[in-house]
Coordinates of C-alpha atoms in Angstrom, one line a residue:
M1 CA 115.7 190.9 161.2
K2 CA 112.1 189.6 161.1
K3 CA 111.4 190.8 157.5
P4 CA 114.1 188.5 155.9
K5 CA 112.7 185.6 157.8
R6 CA 109.3 186.2 156.3
A7 CA 110.7 186.5 152.8
S8 CA 112.5 183.2 153.2
A9 CA 109.4 181.6 154.5
A10 CA 107.4 182.8 151.5
K11 CA 110.1 181.5 149.1
A12 CA 110.1 178.2 150.9
K13 CA 106.3 178.0 150.6
K14 CA 106.4 178.8 146.9
G15 CA 109.1 176.2 146.4
R16 CA 107.0 173.6 148.0
K17 CA 104.1 174.4 145.7
I18 CA 106.3 174.2 142.6
S19 CA 107.8 170.9 143.7
A20 CA 104.3 169.5 144.5
G21 CA 103.1 170.5 141.1
R22 CA 106.1 168.9 139.5
S23 CA 105.5 165.7 141.4
K24 CA 101.9 165.6 140.4
S25 CA 102.7 166.1 136.8
A26 CA 105.5 163.6 137.0
T27 CA 103.2 161.0 138.6
K28 CA 100.3 161.7 136.1
R29 CA 99.5 158.6 134.0
P30 CA 99.8 158.9 130.2
A31 CA 96.6 158.9 128.1
K32 CA 95.4 155.4 127.2
P33 CA 95.4 154.4 123.6
P34 CA 92.0 153.7 122.0
R35 CA 90.7 150.2 122.8
R36 CA 90.8 147.7 120.1
G37 CA 87.2 146.8 120.8
A38 CA 86.0 150.3 120.0
S39 CA 87.4 150.2 116.4
L40 CA 86.0 146.7 116.0
D41 CA 82.6 147.8 117.1
G42 CA 82.7 150.6 114.6
T43 CA 83.6 148.2 111.8
K44 CA 80.8 145.9 112.9
D45 CA 78.3 148.8 112.8
S46 CA 79.5 149.8 109.3
A47 CA 79.2 146.2 108.0
K48 CA 75.7 146.0 109.5
I49 CA 74.6 149.2 107.8
I50 CA 76.0 148.0 104.5
R51 CA 74.1 144.7 104.8
G52 CA 71.0 146.6 105.6
L53 CA 71.4 148.9 102.5
R54 CA 72.1 145.9 100.3
S55 CA 69.0 144.2 101.5
K56 CA 66.9 147.3 100.8
L57 CA 68.5 147.6 97.4
K58 CA 67.6 144.0 96.5
A59 CA 64.1 144.5 97.8
A60 CA 63.8 147.7 95.6
E61 CA 65.2 145.8 92.6
R62 CA 62.6 143.1 93.1
R63 CA 59.8 145.6 93.4
V64 CA 61.0 147.4 90.2
A65 CA 61.0 144.0 88.4
E66 CA 57.5 143.2 89.7
L67 CA 56.2 146.6 88.5
E68 CA 57.8 146.2 85.1
A69 CA 56.3 142.7 84.8
A70 CA 52.9 144.1 85.8
A71 CA 53.2 146.9 83.2
D72 CA 53.9 144.3 80.5
T73 CA 51.1 141.8 81.6
D74 CA 47.4 141.7 80.9
F75 CA 45.8 141.8 84.4
L76 CA 42.8 139.6 83.4
L77 CA 44.5 137.0 81.2
E78 CA 48.0 136.9 82.7
I79 CA 49.7 137.1 79.3
P80 CA 51.7 139.9 77.7
N81 CA 49.7 143.0 76.9
R82 CA 50.5 145.1 73.9
R83 CA 53.5 146.7 75.5
G84 CA 54.9 143.4 76.6
F85 CA 54.2 141.6 73.3
E86 CA 55.7 144.4 71.2
R87 CA 58.8 144.2 73.4
E88 CA 59.0 140.4 72.8
L89 CA 58.4 140.9 69.1
T90 CA 61.2 143.5 68.9
R91 CA 63.6 141.1 70.7
A92 CA 62.7 138.2 68.5
I93 CA 63.3 140.2 65.3
A94 CA 66.7 141.3 66.6
Y95 CA 67.5 137.7 67.2
M96 CA 66.4 136.7 63.7
K97 CA 68.5 139.4 62.2
R98 CA 71.6 138.2 64.1
Y99 CA 71.1 134.5 63.5
R100 CA 69.1 134.4 60.3
A101 CA 66.2 132.8 62.0
T102 CA 62.5 132.9 60.8
G103 CA 59.1 133.0 62.3
A104 CA 55.5 134.2 61.9
L105 CA 53.3 136.8 63.5
I106 CA 49.6 136.0 63.7
V107 CA 47.1 138.7 64.7
L108 CA 43.7 137.2 65.8
D109 CA 40.5 139.0 66.4
V110 CA 37.6 137.4 68.3
D111 CA 34.3 137.5 66.4
R112 CA 31.1 138.4 68.1
L113 CA 32.6 139.2 71.5
K114 CA 30.6 142.5 71.7
P115 CA 27.2 140.8 71.3
I116 CA 28.2 138.4 74.1
N117 CA 29.1 141.3 76.4
D118 CA 25.9 143.1 75.4
S119 CA 23.7 140.1 75.9
F120 CA 25.2 138.5 79.0
G121 CA 27.5 141.0 80.6
H122 CA 31.3 141.6 80.6
A123 CA 31.8 138.7 83.1
A124 CA 30.6 136.4 80.3
G125 CA 32.9 138.1 77.9
D126 CA 35.9 137.7 80.3
E127 CA 35.1 133.9 80.5
V128 CA 35.2 133.7 76.7
L129 CA 38.5 135.5 76.5
K130 CA 40.0 133.2 79.2
A131 CA 38.8 130.1 77.3
I132 CA 40.3 131.5 74.1
V133 CA 43.7 132.1 75.7
G134 CA 43.6 128.5 77.0
A135 CA 42.8 127.2 73.5
L136 CA 45.7 129.2 72.0
T137 CA 48.3 128.3 74.5
R138 CA 47.5 124.6 74.2
Q139 CA 48.5 124.8 70.5
V140 CA 51.8 126.7 70.8
R141 CA 55.3 125.8 72.0
A142 CA 57.0 127.1 75.1
S143 CA 59.2 129.3 73.0
D144 CA 56.2 130.9 71.3
V145 CA 54.4 134.0 72.7
V146 CA 50.7 134.7 73.1
G147 CA 49.8 138.3 73.8
R148 CA 46.7 140.5 74.0
L149 CA 46.9 143.6 71.9
G150 CA 43.8 145.0 73.5
G151 CA 40.0 144.4 73.7
D152 CA 39.3 141.3 71.6
E153 CA 42.5 141.3 69.6
F154 CA 45.4 138.8 70.2
A155 CA 48.8 138.3 68.7
L156 CA 51.0 135.2 68.5
L157 CA 54.7 135.1 67.9
L158 CA 55.7 131.7 66.4
W159 CA 59.2 130.5 65.7
N160 CA 60.5 128.6 62.7
L161 CA 57.4 128.6 60.4
N162 CA 57.2 129.0 56.7
E163 CA 54.3 130.7 55.0
T164 CA 52.4 127.4 54.4
D165 CA 52.8 126.3 58.0
A166 CA 51.9 129.7 59.4
K167 CA 48.7 129.9 57.5
A168 CA 47.8 126.3 58.5
K169 CA 48.5 127.3 62.1
A170 CA 46.2 130.4 61.8
A171 CA 43.4 128.1 60.4
A172 CA 43.9 125.8 63.4
F173 CA 43.6 128.6 65.8
E174 CA 40.4 129.7 64.2
Q175 CA 38.9 126.2 64.3
A176 CA 39.9 125.8 67.9
I177 CA 38.0 129.0 68.9
D178 CA 35.1 128.2 66.7
E179 CA 34.6 124.9 68.5
L180 CA 34.5 126.6 72.0
S181 CA 31.0 126.5 73.5
F182 CA 29.6 128.3 76.6
V183 CA 26.4 128.3 78.5
F184 CA 25.1 131.7 79.8
R185 CA 21.6 132.0 81.3
S186 CA 20.8 128.5 80.1
Q187 CA 21.7 129.4 76.5
N188 CA 24.5 127.9 74.4
V189 CA 26.9 130.5 73.2
T190 CA 29.7 130.3 70.7
A191 CA 32.2 132.9 69.5
G192 CA 34.8 132.7 66.7
A193 CA 38.0 134.3 65.5
S194 CA 39.6 135.7 62.4
A195 CA 43.4 135.4 61.9
G196 CA 45.9 137.2 59.7
V197 CA 49.5 136.2 59.1
A198 CA 52.8 138.1 58.6
L199 CA 56.1 136.3 58.1
L200 CA 59.1 137.3 60.1
G201 CA 62.8 137.2 59.2
A202 CA 66.0 139.1 59.1
H203 CA 64.5 142.1 57.3
S204 CA 61.4 142.4 59.4
D205 CA 60.3 145.4 61.3
A206 CA 58.0 145.0 64.4
G207 CA 55.7 147.9 63.5
R208 CA 55.3 146.9 59.9
A209 CA 54.8 143.3 60.7
L210 CA 51.9 144.1 63.1
E211 CA 50.3 146.3 60.4
E212 CA 50.7 143.6 57.8
A213 CA 49.2 140.9 60.0
D214 CA 46.4 143.2 61.2
A215 CA 45.5 144.0 57.6
A216 CA 45.4 140.3 56.7
M217 CA 43.2 139.7 59.7
Y218 CA 40.6 142.2 58.5
V219 CA 40.6 140.7 55.0
R220 CA 40.0 137.3 56.7
K221 CA 37.2 138.7 58.9
A222 CA 35.4 140.1 55.8
R223 CA 35.6 136.7 54.1
R224 CA 34.3 134.9 57.2
R225 CA 31.1 137.1 57.3
H226 CA 30.1 135.3 54.1
E227 CA 30.9 131.8 55.4
P228 CA 28.4 129.7 57.3
R229 CA 29.0 130.2 61.0
I230 CA 27.6 128.7 64.2
R231 CA 24.9 131.1 65.5
L232 CA 25.7 133.3 68.5
V233 CA 22.9 131.9 70.6
S234 CA 20.9 128.7 70.2
N235 CA 18.3 127.3 72.5

């Protein structure tokens, strides 16, 4: 008779465990949904990252623009170098082809710059070049372009000039540079310039225009050797 009692007691104990487990599972709270703040925080973080990336992109674009400008600019004279000037010339000719505009290209070579460098040093030559750029820029319009092709050679892109006006402008540039005077080591020094002209229009090509103006400049330089010039150095 004792064995059945023990079995019933075990069954009763097992029943209590089952019922206890059911009560616990019944009373267990459901999982909470994600807080609204958590998703908002994620959105805010994403927006912050996007703003940061945009800021870095703008800074990179500014840096690229600065490097491109530096690559197109003469470091000493702060005017377009050959690369920058040729780009401006190509753009100008494209505009002329589209709108039937005209202009002139003047290539100008500084006379006697090498003797100045040899006699007084490159710092003196740099001073002469800066003064020449100042003399040129004072005689051109804001739409015109003054560039340095290299060494002692300059180029000017001038808008809306016929052949007569362009040649007169080239002569005026020569005169302005001839009249410049410098004092190095207590000595008066003058330079000079020779200019060649090429007309620009709808049928122009940048490379050929530069070659034409350069050839005209050398012809002019040869003629100026036989003209009376101010001496390089005078006491």
